[in-house]
Amino acid sequence: MISLFPIILAAGQGTRMRSALPKVLHTIAGKPMLQHVIDAFEPLSVARIAIVYGHGAEQVRQQITGKQLLWALQAEQKGTGHAVQQAIGLAQDNDLVLIAYGDVPLIRSETLTELAQGLGQATLCILTTKVANPKGYGRLLRDTSGKVVAIVEEKDANVEQRLINEINTGFMVARASDWKRWLKQLTPQNAQGEYYLTDCVGLAVAEGWLVNTVLCEDSQEVEGINNRVQLAQLERVAQRRQVEQLMLNGVTVVDPMRLDIRGKVTAQMDTYIDVNVVLQGDVVLGKNVVIEPNCVIKDSTIGDFCHIKANSVIESAIIADDCDIGPFARIRAGTVLEAEAKVGNFVETKKAHIGFGSKVSHLSYIGDATIGANVNVGAGTITCNYDGVNKHQTVIEDGAFIGSCSQLVAPVTVGAGATIGAGSTITKNAPPDKLTLTRAPQKTIDNWKRPVKE
Ligand code: UD1
Ligand code: CA
């Protein structure tokens, strides 16, 4: 059986990014561009992928993941041919070696498959595309019958060749044994003094082999990123792809230009997303969820029929069905809302489990807390979870009622059905079904007068 062995070139410096971060680690849709290329091979179920790395070596190796990665160091970057020379030894002679670039993040799995299959009876197959302005790219040279004869780089091309608008994307496939033979013959005798991988095309033709091409219709898919302007352009393309997928799956997106997905989002039918929403990491949305403007939701699950009101921020939370959140709520990591819970405006929660139908409607901090079902937490209630050194738990049992502006000094438990009088500072457990309060009795001073200005 012939196996497909991708080699991804990612050693280049990316000078034009003007960044301390290696180019291939800059993100598109929240994911490093190199990771996009690796993930595009996922459906092709390849056993191994070689990455040629060099610039920012340590950072790249730390941040890029994949179970099947092999790393080939190219300490000095002497051209694309030199880069492949560093990794080709990892391939078995009859492997189909597919060369890919780490700075082409929008490449689709379908195109990689087409390229691999495009080899057919030929010895080398090149992924090409047609562009209005071919400046900077390698051009495909063909004879009068249309057969590929070579690739010429911009800097080595004559005036006539520079008019050719079919360009080399850099993605190519051939058998490892053929690559090995051609790579040995490369010389840096060209305008850039580099070992050009593209010279392998001329070598294959000189040996009498047939060179095939596969044309990529959408040139944006194979566009490489060299600077932050191109990074932003391809970010928009990536966003449009993702948002369109969401819409085709039955989600209403009020303005596709004003939803950003930086991660993996799944959503059920008839969910509605208003403008300026950012979804990050792994986000799961149920059906008929409404997300109002300016919300940020990260690594969270939102149940059916939830209503997330404007300007809410939700991170690492699990929200069950029919919950009501915001406006201006901050749901922090470890928050769990059971069905029909409500967290209102200017409420912050952290590691809080809020039970069925319970309400924290206004101006509260609920941290390290377990709240039962049908609890009402009055406006301005604070769980005092931190003694300056350690964090402590607050437990509020089913049906309790916490009067407004109370402080619950943890560790403390409020029993089921208990009522806490407004403005209390609760430092000891409050028994079930009773009224507990720490408020000083109200008094009126009869002969008191307001001070007057001297
Ligand atoms: C290359 C092609 C050109 C093609 C263009 C498409 C060659 C000689 N030229 O040109 O025909 O139209 O890509 O974008 O192949 N890299 C290394 N090590 C190196 C040099 C490059 O790993 O020593 C990597 C880069 O990180 C990048 C890729 O190879 O991912 C392409 O390198 P780049 O310098 O951008 O090639 P171009 O000159 O644009
Ligand atoms: Ca390039």
XYZ file of C-alpha atoms and ligand atoms in Angstrom:
494
model
C 0.000 0.000 0.000
C 1.231 3.468 -0.906
C 1.041 5.968 1.891
C 0.788 9.710 1.664
C 3.557 11.512 3.519
C 3.148 15.299 3.821
C 6.135 17.558 4.357
C 5.102 21.011 5.547
C 7.640 23.804 5.065
C 7.611 26.165 8.012
C 11.185 27.259 8.588
C 11.048 30.644 6.900
C 11.619 33.711 8.994
C 8.604 35.741 7.990
C 10.521 39.015 8.215
C 7.637 41.005 6.799
C 5.401 40.144 9.735
C 7.721 42.336 11.846
C 7.083 40.188 14.866
C 8.895 38.367 17.662
C 6.429 35.532 17.099
C 7.385 33.081 14.290
C 5.151 33.706 11.282
C 3.525 30.275 11.274
C 2.313 30.822 14.872
C 0.280 33.901 13.997
C -3.346 32.893 14.212
C -6.217 32.676 11.777
C -9.593 32.113 13.447
C -7.820 31.669 16.775
C -5.497 28.899 15.574
C -1.848 29.119 14.439
C -1.660 29.072 10.646
C 0.634 26.035 10.657
C -1.915 24.159 12.760
C -4.558 24.860 10.094
C -2.373 23.184 7.470
C -1.720 20.168 9.713
C -5.425 19.844 10.506
C -6.318 19.998 6.801
C -4.584 16.617 6.448
C -6.815 15.102 9.149
C -9.478 13.618 6.799
C -6.727 12.133 4.585
C -5.728 9.975 7.579
C -1.999 10.188 7.025
C 0.162 8.219 9.433
C 2.951 10.781 9.697
C 3.534 14.460 8.846
C 6.989 16.024 8.684
C 7.404 19.676 9.616
C 10.505 21.525 8.440
C 11.100 24.133 11.104
C 13.850 26.596 11.887
C 12.953 30.133 12.778
C 11.534 30.261 16.338
C 12.246 26.545 16.659
C 11.375 26.046 20.331
C 8.190 28.092 20.258
C 6.954 26.337 17.136
C 7.554 22.880 18.581
C 5.822 23.777 21.832
C 2.699 25.300 20.343
C 2.002 22.977 17.438
C 0.347 19.667 18.153
C -0.471 16.498 16.275
C -0.037 12.885 17.181
C 1.817 12.025 14.006
C 4.348 14.881 13.748
C 7.997 14.412 12.835
C 10.274 17.425 13.157
C 13.102 18.229 10.732
C 15.295 21.162 11.649
C 16.492 23.484 8.900
C 18.982 25.573 10.854
C 19.777 27.901 7.972
C 17.124 28.736 5.402
C 18.652 28.208 1.981
C 15.466 27.819 -0.043
C 12.479 25.539 -0.496
C 14.564 22.767 -2.099
C 17.020 22.857 0.791
C 14.072 22.723 3.209
C 12.714 19.533 1.629
C 16.226 18.031 1.654
C 16.115 18.199 5.479
C 13.004 16.001 5.692
C 13.001 13.722 2.672
C 15.133 11.130 4.506
C 12.158 10.488 6.822
C 10.110 9.171 3.891
C 10.051 5.570 2.605
C 11.009 5.363 -1.084
C 7.516 4.545 -2.333
C 5.715 7.073 -0.114
C 3.797 9.744 -1.991
C 5.399 12.876 -0.617
C 3.125 15.910 -0.683
C 4.917 19.223 -0.126
C 2.787 21.859 1.637
C 3.486 25.315 3.071
C 2.892 26.243 6.700
C 1.847 29.798 5.816
C -1.131 28.824 3.614
C -3.808 28.388 6.281
C -6.938 28.205 4.127
C -5.951 25.096 2.181
C -8.880 22.638 2.207
C -8.713 18.885 2.720
C -10.609 18.359 -0.552
C -7.902 20.198 -2.484
C -5.136 18.155 -0.844
C -6.997 14.990 -1.854
C -7.412 16.243 -5.437
C -3.705 17.015 -5.616
C -2.716 13.575 -4.324
C -5.076 11.910 -6.811
C -3.941 14.265 -9.585
C -0.619 12.457 -9.815
C -2.315 9.616 -11.714
C 0.137 8.207 -14.264
C 2.406 11.249 -13.980
C 5.561 11.481 -11.899
C 5.013 14.925 -10.441
C 1.812 16.858 -9.837
C 1.681 20.573 -9.041
C -1.183 22.526 -7.515
C -1.522 25.724 -9.532
C -3.882 28.656 -9.517
C -4.613 31.649 -11.723
C -4.266 35.145 -10.345
C -4.834 38.617 -11.778
C -1.494 39.819 -10.473
C 1.124 37.041 -10.513
C 3.914 39.272 -9.157
C 6.274 37.453 -6.799
C 5.151 33.941 -7.710
C 6.761 31.136 -9.688
C 5.169 30.880 -13.168
C 4.149 27.654 -14.909
C 5.926 27.300 -18.244
C 4.131 25.077 -20.778
C 5.016 24.045 -24.309
C 2.727 24.681 -27.301
C 0.791 21.476 -26.568
C 0.167 22.644 -22.990
C 2.600 20.235 -21.314
C 4.402 21.600 -18.260
C 8.102 22.139 -18.943
C 9.319 24.098 -15.914
C 8.594 26.657 -13.226
C 10.432 29.941 -13.386
C 10.667 32.197 -10.344
C 9.710 35.873 -10.643
C 13.288 37.038 -10.179
C 14.608 34.691 -12.865
C 11.780 35.256 -15.347
C 11.984 37.290 -18.532
C 9.417 39.934 -19.479
C 7.324 37.505 -21.498
C 7.304 34.836 -18.753
C 6.224 37.417 -16.211
C 2.951 37.841 -18.137
C 1.944 34.231 -17.362
C -0.800 34.227 -14.748
C -0.837 30.521 -13.893
C 1.331 30.290 -10.815
C 2.873 27.678 -8.558
C 1.104 27.448 -5.200
C 4.088 25.523 -3.790
C 1.982 22.407 -3.124
C 3.301 19.422 -5.105
C 3.308 15.649 -4.918
C 5.716 12.967 -6.167
C 7.189 9.673 -4.999
C 9.909 9.961 -2.352
C 12.422 8.104 -4.529
C 11.942 10.686 -7.298
C 12.241 13.635 -4.911
C 15.447 12.149 -3.508
C 16.992 11.866 -6.967
C 15.981 15.404 -8.014
C 16.918 17.082 -4.733
C 20.501 15.806 -5.053
C 20.817 17.656 -8.355
C 19.684 21.117 -7.160
C 22.162 23.984 -7.309
C 21.775 27.566 -6.092
C 22.656 29.011 -9.512
C 19.784 31.503 -9.709
C 18.888 35.090 -8.949
C 18.332 34.419 -5.243
C 21.247 32.027 -4.663
C 18.785 29.490 -3.193
C 18.041 25.810 -3.670
C 14.691 26.027 -5.468
C 12.302 23.131 -5.049
C 10.706 24.342 -8.277
C 13.793 23.267 -10.240
C 12.636 19.679 -9.684
C 9.969 20.309 -12.332
C 12.544 20.989 -15.048
C 14.559 17.973 -13.870
C 11.526 15.672 -14.103
C 10.752 16.908 -17.614
C 14.413 16.452 -18.670
C 14.175 12.840 -17.520
C 11.177 12.453 -19.817
C 8.452 12.213 -17.198
C 4.981 13.640 -17.418
C 4.168 16.498 -15.030
C 0.497 17.010 -14.154
C -1.215 20.009 -12.633
C -4.343 20.458 -10.565
C -5.889 23.913 -10.809
C -7.225 25.425 -7.601
C -10.211 27.560 -8.670
C -10.241 29.736 -5.592
C -6.883 31.463 -5.407
C -7.510 32.748 -1.857
C -7.442 29.177 -0.627
C -3.792 28.825 -1.614
C -2.669 32.327 -0.724
C 0.374 32.531 1.531
C 0.640 35.080 4.312
C 3.662 37.352 4.356
C 2.490 40.375 6.353
C -0.254 41.449 8.738
C -2.349 43.000 5.975
C -2.647 39.604 4.295
C -3.201 38.027 7.725
C -6.250 40.250 8.262
C -7.562 39.609 4.734
C -7.407 35.836 5.121
C -8.907 36.129 8.609
C -12.018 37.622 6.973
C -12.109 34.796 4.417
C -11.765 32.202 7.180
C -14.500 33.884 9.203
C -16.860 34.004 6.225
C -16.343 30.269 5.632
C -17.137 29.401 9.245
C -20.076 31.744 9.640
C -21.615 30.529 6.370
C -21.362 26.967 7.629
C -23.194 27.989 10.792
C -25.930 29.718 8.788
C -26.340 26.702 6.505
C -26.804 24.631 9.665
C -29.799 26.755 10.634
C -28.396 29.593 12.724
C -29.531 33.163 12.070
C -26.529 35.468 12.010
C -27.725 39.055 11.854
C -24.532 40.308 10.190
C -22.032 37.662 9.022
C -19.296 40.310 9.070
C -19.837 40.937 12.746
C -19.571 37.471 14.220
C -16.103 36.079 14.860
C -15.450 32.425 15.544
C -12.041 31.700 17.028
C -12.314 28.003 17.680
C -14.910 25.320 17.096
C -18.580 26.146 17.363
C -21.538 23.853 16.990
C -25.079 25.169 17.125
C -28.549 23.721 16.736
C -31.376 25.076 14.605
C -32.967 28.489 15.055
C -30.302 29.894 17.269
C -30.013 33.637 16.716
C -26.760 35.603 16.974
C -26.812 39.375 16.938
C -23.914 41.672 15.990
C -20.413 41.914 17.508
C -20.353 38.502 19.081
C -17.068 36.609 19.563
C -17.125 32.850 20.110
C -13.816 31.373 21.252
C -12.459 27.900 21.907
C -15.009 25.091 22.052
C -18.504 26.498 22.131
C -21.657 24.399 21.961
C -24.947 26.215 21.429
C -28.293 24.478 21.715
C -31.402 25.262 19.684
C -33.271 28.572 19.831
C -30.528 30.259 21.808
C -30.610 34.048 21.520
C -27.311 35.895 21.825
C -27.690 39.648 21.945
C -25.026 42.131 20.772
C -21.485 42.375 22.171
C -21.257 39.031 23.933
C -18.059 36.996 24.288
C -18.497 33.273 24.881
C -15.485 31.033 25.389
C -15.231 27.267 25.979
C -18.821 26.943 27.129
C -21.978 24.972 26.548
C -25.260 26.851 26.283
C -28.517 24.899 26.460
C -31.688 25.204 24.378
C -33.780 28.381 24.604
C -31.197 30.284 26.640
C -31.217 34.046 26.310
C -27.821 35.722 26.598
C -28.459 39.431 26.815
C -26.203 42.186 25.545
C -22.624 42.695 26.762
C -22.278 39.450 28.664
C -19.001 37.543 28.972
C -19.124 33.786 29.559
C -16.070 31.580 30.016
C -15.692 27.849 30.789
C -19.287 27.510 31.912
C -22.062 25.000 31.484
C -25.467 26.573 31.063
C -28.526 24.306 30.987
C -31.744 24.948 29.049
C -33.931 28.041 29.431
C -31.459 30.152 31.359
C -31.459 33.917 31.261
C -28.143 35.763 31.448
C -27.270 39.473 31.426
C -27.238 42.139 30.212
C -23.720 42.854 31.481
C -23.219 39.536 33.271
C -19.795 38.015 33.798
C -19.909 34.242 34.055
C -16.445 32.984 34.925
C -14.776 29.579 34.851
C -16.452 26.735 36.664
C -19.926 28.214 36.671
C -22.783 25.763 36.188
C -26.331 27.009 35.746
C -29.088 24.478 35.992
C -32.229 24.884 33.916
C -34.263 28.088 34.204
C -31.653 29.844 36.305
C -31.258 33.587 35.947
C -28.122 35.688 36.318
C -28.848 39.350 35.771
C -27.006 42.580 35.216
C -23.676 43.315 36.874
C -23.445 39.878 38.424
C -20.114 38.015 38.507
C -20.037 34.283 39.117
C -17.030 31.969 39.509
C -17.001 28.263 40.447
C -20.659 28.666 41.245
C -23.276 25.965 40.879
C -26.663 27.624 40.636
C -29.661 25.319 40.889
C -32.896 24.976 38.962
C -34.913 28.179 38.727
C -32.664 30.158 41.070
C -32.161 33.858 40.482
C -29.227 36.180 41.062
C -30.697 39.190 39.358
C -28.614 42.237 40.177
C -25.174 43.463 41.268
C -23.778 40.376 42.997
C -20.580 38.378 43.350
C -21.139 34.636 43.687
C -17.865 32.708 43.927
C -17.043 29.225 45.265
C -20.703 28.686 45.957
C -23.329 25.996 45.649
C -26.836 27.302 45.374
C -29.812 24.937 45.413
C -33.089 25.161 43.492
C -35.504 28.091 43.592
C -33.221 30.329 45.606
C -33.569 34.093 45.354
C -30.362 36.026 45.870
C -31.158 39.680 46.472
C -29.434 42.601 44.782
C -25.917 43.362 45.925
C -25.304 40.059 47.704
C -21.637 39.076 48.027
C -20.162 35.693 48.867
C -17.018 36.616 50.830
C -15.017 33.624 49.616
C -11.501 34.866 50.245
C -9.874 35.481 53.627
C -6.767 36.922 52.034
C -5.067 33.529 51.871
C -7.586 30.767 51.207
C -10.852 30.398 49.321
C -13.915 29.042 51.163
C -17.297 27.644 50.138
C -20.743 29.120 50.530
C -23.724 26.777 50.429
C -27.256 28.073 49.974
C -29.875 25.349 50.139
C -33.146 25.006 48.202
C -35.737 27.712 48.519
C -33.624 30.112 50.593
C -34.130 33.866 50.238
C -31.096 36.124 50.655
C -32.070 39.727 51.433
C -30.423 42.454 49.403
C -26.932 43.645 50.175
C -26.026 40.719 52.401
C -22.516 39.375 52.819
C -22.126 35.636 53.273
C -18.738 35.121 54.904
C -17.532 31.681 53.835
C -17.336 28.959 54.916
C -21.014 29.252 55.672
C -24.291 27.466 54.944
C -27.734 28.960 54.611
C -30.287 26.221 55.253
C -33.223 25.272 53.028
C -36.076 27.730 53.135
C -34.105 30.161 55.316
C -34.539 33.903 54.941
C -31.641 36.288 55.449
C -32.649 39.838 56.338
C -31.392 42.520 53.988
C -28.034 44.051 54.819
C -26.845 41.176 57.008
C -23.274 39.978 57.433
C -23.653 36.224 57.905
C -20.635 34.592 59.539
C -22.335 31.531 61.070
C -24.612 28.943 59.495
C -28.208 30.100 59.154
C -30.751 27.394 60.105
C -33.438 26.236 57.662
C -36.854 27.879 57.461
C -36.013 30.704 59.878
C -35.293 34.407 59.513
C -31.680 35.224 60.317
C -30.384 38.759 60.282
C -27.530 40.749 61.752
C -28.896 44.175 61.128
C -28.865 46.655 64.026
C -32.400 47.642 65.036
C -33.593 50.849 63.407
C -33.898 53.891 65.613
C -34.883 57.534 65.170
C -33.061 60.363 66.993
C -35.592 63.003 67.891
C -33.608 66.165 68.568
C -30.903 65.699 65.979
C -30.150 68.633 63.675
C -28.178 68.785 60.458
C -24.863 70.598 60.861
C -24.834 74.095 59.409
C -21.970 75.816 57.621
C -19.800 77.989 59.935
C 7.704 29.864 -3.393
C 7.949 29.162 -4.715
C 7.132 29.856 -5.814
C 5.669 29.879 -5.435
C 5.484 30.524 -4.065
C 4.064 30.388 -3.640
C 10.187 28.230 -4.735
C 11.588 28.435 -5.166
N 9.341 29.195 -5.030
O 8.270 31.156 -3.495
O 7.280 29.176 -7.036
O 4.931 30.608 -6.410
O 6.317 29.879 -3.105
O 3.855 31.076 -2.453
O 9.856 27.206 -4.193
N 10.715 27.841 3.531
C 11.487 27.056 4.359
N 12.827 27.099 4.251
C 13.467 27.870 3.347
C 12.679 28.662 2.500
C 11.308 28.622 2.599
O 10.958 26.337 5.198
O 14.710 27.830 3.313
C 9.258 27.775 3.649
C 8.643 29.081 4.128
O 8.524 29.095 5.530
C 7.290 29.076 3.440
C 7.542 28.303 2.154
O 8.710 27.550 2.373
O 6.327 28.383 4.189
C 7.688 29.202 0.950
O 8.805 30.042 1.115
P 8.853 31.487 0.510
O 10.153 32.097 0.830
O 7.637 32.240 0.878
O 8.826 31.142 -1.058
P 8.569 32.136 -2.220
O 9.811 32.854 -2.548
O 7.358 32.938 -1.959
Ca 5.841 33.292 0.013
